[in-house]
Amino acid sequence: MPPNLTGYYRFVSQKNIEDYLQALDINVALRKIALLLKPDKEITHQGDHMIVKTLSTFRNYVLEFEVGVEFEEDLRIVDGRKCQVTADNSGPLSGRLEWGVESCGIRAALSLRTQGRSRQYLLWSVRGSPARTIVTWEEEQLVCVQKGEVPNRGWRHWLEDEKLYLELTARDAVCEQVFRKVR
């Protein structure tokens, strides 16, 4: 019988995250932000129904599924919101940072106005299509296979004592994260 993964887990460590993000074609600026994050995991596990929440100061991601049932997972983290932050316009540099959902992905752009001239910069953009995802048990490991634009993409969770391990794969990259159960 598979273990019950219900609990709240605090981030402990990770290995090879930058190679993993590069394998996903995440640009260098966003990879640098991701390297600073120390996400927590909150898992609710009731029979074959699971909710896995990845919680961080940058972005939260909730994955809800039935074990053994294939589903479409939107890996673009689309939430339909558009956020705009405006700098103080009284100084020599003024601008606007916005991020939002486009029809084929998400993007962040920066508009700056300095000395009467306006410039626009694309900070990052993530494009893609939904993946076909299935999560199953392989003995005592919860295994996810994501079929989409990136080959060999997926993850696996398993418990050892009070630690939750997460192995993330994309192309030839493998990242391991470790979390400690706090409740």
Short mmCIF file of C-alpha atoms in Angstrom, two decimals:
data_model
loop_
_atom_site.label_atom_id
_atom_site.label_comp_id
_atom_site.label_asym_id
_atom_site.label_seq_id
_atom_site.Cartn_x
_atom_site.Cartn_y
_atom_site.Cartn_z
CA MET A 1 0.00 0.00 0.00
CA PRO A 2 1.39 3.43 -0.94
CA PRO A 3 2.21 5.87 1.87
CA ASN A 4 -0.08 8.77 2.69
CA LEU A 5 1.81 11.94 1.75
CA THR A 6 -0.54 14.36 3.55
CA GLY A 7 1.40 17.10 5.31
CA TYR A 8 3.17 20.42 5.14
CA TYR A 9 6.81 20.23 4.10
CA ARG A 10 9.46 22.95 4.45
CA PHE A 11 12.23 23.30 1.85
CA VAL A 12 15.64 21.92 2.92
CA SER A 13 17.85 21.69 -0.18
CA GLN A 14 18.07 21.22 -3.92
CA LYS A 15 20.62 20.03 -6.48
CA ASN A 16 20.91 20.84 -10.18
CA ILE A 17 17.92 23.21 -10.41
CA GLU A 18 19.61 25.53 -12.92
CA ASP A 19 20.26 22.71 -15.42
CA TYR A 20 16.67 21.55 -15.00
CA LEU A 21 15.28 25.06 -15.69
CA GLN A 22 17.58 25.42 -18.68
CA ALA A 23 16.26 22.09 -20.04
CA LEU A 24 12.76 23.63 -19.82
CA ASP A 25 13.98 26.60 -21.91
CA ILE A 26 13.46 29.08 -19.06
CA ASN A 27 15.49 32.21 -19.79
CA VAL A 28 18.44 33.25 -17.66
CA ALA A 29 16.67 36.09 -15.81
CA LEU A 30 13.83 33.88 -14.62
CA ARG A 31 16.29 31.07 -13.75
CA LYS A 32 18.17 33.49 -11.48
CA ILE A 33 14.93 34.33 -9.66
CA ALA A 34 14.05 30.63 -9.32
CA LEU A 35 17.47 29.90 -7.79
CA LEU A 36 16.60 32.21 -4.89
CA LEU A 37 13.28 30.51 -4.10
CA LYS A 38 12.80 28.05 -1.27
CA PRO A 39 9.32 26.66 -1.94
CA ASP A 40 7.23 24.73 0.57
CA LYS A 41 4.95 21.81 -0.30
CA GLU A 42 1.49 21.18 1.07
CA ILE A 43 -0.02 17.84 0.13
CA THR A 44 -3.55 16.61 0.74
CA HIS A 45 -3.91 12.90 0.02
CA GLN A 46 -7.29 11.19 0.34
CA GLY A 47 -7.46 7.82 -1.40
CA ASP A 48 -6.67 8.39 -5.08
CA HIS A 49 -7.46 12.14 -4.89
CA MET A 50 -4.46 14.40 -4.33
CA ILE A 51 -3.77 18.12 -4.13
CA VAL A 52 -0.12 19.19 -4.29
CA LYS A 53 0.54 22.86 -3.57
CA THR A 54 3.94 24.39 -4.27
CA LEU A 55 4.14 27.63 -2.28
CA SER A 56 6.74 30.36 -2.68
CA THR A 57 7.12 34.12 -2.38
CA PHE A 58 7.21 34.41 -6.19
CA ARG A 59 4.33 32.21 -7.32
CA ASN A 60 2.13 29.41 -6.00
CA TYR A 61 1.12 26.42 -8.07
CA VAL A 62 -1.71 23.99 -7.25
CA LEU A 63 -1.98 20.61 -8.92
CA GLU A 64 -5.14 18.58 -8.25
CA PHE A 65 -5.57 15.11 -9.73
CA GLU A 66 -6.78 11.55 -9.38
CA VAL A 67 -3.99 8.97 -9.29
CA GLY A 68 -4.07 6.82 -12.43
CA VAL A 69 -6.32 9.16 -14.45
CA GLU A 70 -4.72 11.10 -17.33
CA PHE A 71 -5.50 14.82 -17.36
CA GLU A 72 -4.52 18.00 -19.18
CA GLU A 73 -2.14 20.14 -17.16
CA ASP A 74 -1.57 23.75 -18.13
CA LEU A 75 2.12 24.21 -17.45
CA ARG A 76 2.07 27.91 -18.36
CA ILE A 77 0.71 28.84 -14.93
CA VAL A 78 -2.16 30.74 -16.50
CA ASP A 79 -4.37 32.53 -14.00
CA GLY A 80 -5.98 35.18 -16.21
CA ARG A 81 -4.69 38.14 -14.19
CA LYS A 82 -2.78 41.12 -15.43
CA CYS A 83 -0.74 43.02 -12.90
CA GLN A 84 0.63 46.50 -13.41
CA VAL A 85 3.08 48.31 -11.16
CA THR A 86 3.78 51.98 -11.81
CA ALA A 87 6.91 53.75 -10.60
CA ASP A 88 6.88 57.24 -9.12
CA ASN A 89 6.57 59.52 -12.16
CA SER A 90 8.11 62.54 -10.44
CA GLY A 91 11.74 61.46 -10.98
CA PRO A 92 13.92 61.39 -14.10
CA LEU A 93 13.06 57.70 -14.68
CA SER A 94 9.50 56.49 -14.79
CA GLY A 95 8.02 53.28 -16.02
CA ARG A 96 5.64 50.42 -15.81
CA LEU A 97 6.20 46.70 -15.25
CA GLU A 98 3.44 44.39 -16.35
CA TRP A 99 2.96 40.71 -16.67
CA GLY A 100 0.02 38.85 -17.99
CA VAL A 101 -1.44 36.09 -20.03
CA GLU A 102 -1.24 36.04 -23.79
CA SER A 103 -3.12 33.58 -25.95
CA CYS A 104 -0.05 31.36 -26.23
CA GLY A 105 1.81 31.94 -22.97
CA ILE A 106 2.77 34.40 -20.27
CA ARG A 107 5.05 37.38 -20.53
CA ALA A 108 6.61 40.20 -18.54
CA ALA A 109 7.45 43.52 -20.15
CA LEU A 110 9.04 46.69 -18.83
CA SER A 111 8.28 50.13 -20.27
CA LEU A 112 10.67 52.90 -19.25
CA ARG A 113 10.46 56.61 -19.91
CA THR A 114 13.61 58.62 -19.39
CA GLN A 115 14.30 62.19 -20.55
CA GLY A 116 11.14 62.17 -22.65
CA ARG A 117 12.04 58.99 -24.56
CA SER A 118 10.13 55.75 -24.15
CA ARG A 119 11.59 52.25 -24.47
CA GLN A 120 10.02 48.83 -24.05
CA TYR A 121 11.84 45.66 -22.99
CA LEU A 122 10.57 42.09 -22.95
CA LEU A 123 11.91 40.63 -19.69
CA TRP A 124 10.74 37.08 -20.19
CA SER A 125 8.18 35.04 -21.98
CA VAL A 126 7.02 31.47 -21.55
CA ARG A 127 5.17 29.82 -24.35
CA GLY A 128 3.80 26.36 -24.63
CA SER A 129 0.82 24.16 -24.79
CA PRO A 130 -0.83 21.99 -22.18
CA ALA A 131 0.76 18.65 -21.39
CA ARG A 132 -0.98 15.32 -21.09
CA THR A 133 -0.17 14.24 -17.56
CA ILE A 134 -0.65 11.04 -15.61
CA VAL A 135 0.34 10.36 -12.01
CA THR A 136 0.69 6.79 -10.78
CA TRP A 137 2.25 4.86 -7.92
CA GLU A 138 5.42 2.83 -8.53
CA GLU A 139 5.69 0.92 -5.27
CA GLU A 140 6.09 3.71 -2.67
CA GLN A 141 6.91 6.53 -5.13
CA LEU A 142 4.34 8.88 -6.65
CA VAL A 143 5.41 9.23 -10.30
CA CYS A 144 4.26 11.86 -12.82
CA VAL A 145 4.81 11.65 -16.58
CA GLN A 146 4.14 14.83 -18.59
CA LYS A 147 3.82 14.40 -22.35
CA GLY A 148 4.20 17.70 -24.19
CA GLU A 149 6.81 19.98 -25.73
CA VAL A 150 9.71 18.89 -23.49
CA PRO A 151 10.87 15.27 -23.72
CA ASN A 152 11.40 13.18 -20.57
CA ARG A 153 9.51 15.68 -18.40
CA GLY A 154 8.06 14.58 -15.09
CA TRP A 155 8.66 14.14 -11.39
CA ARG A 156 8.53 11.65 -8.55
CA HIS A 157 7.83 12.10 -4.82
CA TRP A 158 8.78 9.70 -2.07
CA LEU A 159 9.14 9.73 1.72
CA GLU A 160 12.12 8.69 3.81
CA ASP A 161 11.43 9.13 7.51
CA GLU A 162 10.19 12.73 7.90
CA LYS A 163 11.69 13.92 4.60
CA LEU A 164 9.86 14.30 1.30
CA TYR A 165 12.03 13.90 -1.79
CA LEU A 166 11.14 15.35 -5.19
CA GLU A 167 13.03 14.37 -8.32
CA LEU A 168 12.29 16.59 -11.34
CA THR A 169 13.30 15.57 -14.88
CA ALA A 170 13.34 17.36 -18.24
CA ARG A 171 15.35 16.20 -21.25
CA ASP A 172 18.60 14.87 -19.69
CA ALA A 173 18.48 17.12 -16.60
CA VAL A 174 17.61 15.76 -13.17
CA CYS A 175 16.98 18.00 -10.16
CA GLU A 176 16.47 16.75 -6.62
CA GLN A 177 14.70 18.73 -3.92
CA VAL A 178 14.37 17.73 -0.27
CA PHE A 179 11.66 18.91 2.15
CA ARG A 180 11.20 18.29 5.90
CA LYS A 181 7.74 17.55 7.27
CA VAL A 182 6.67 20.21 9.78
CA ARG A 183 3.04 19.18 10.29
#
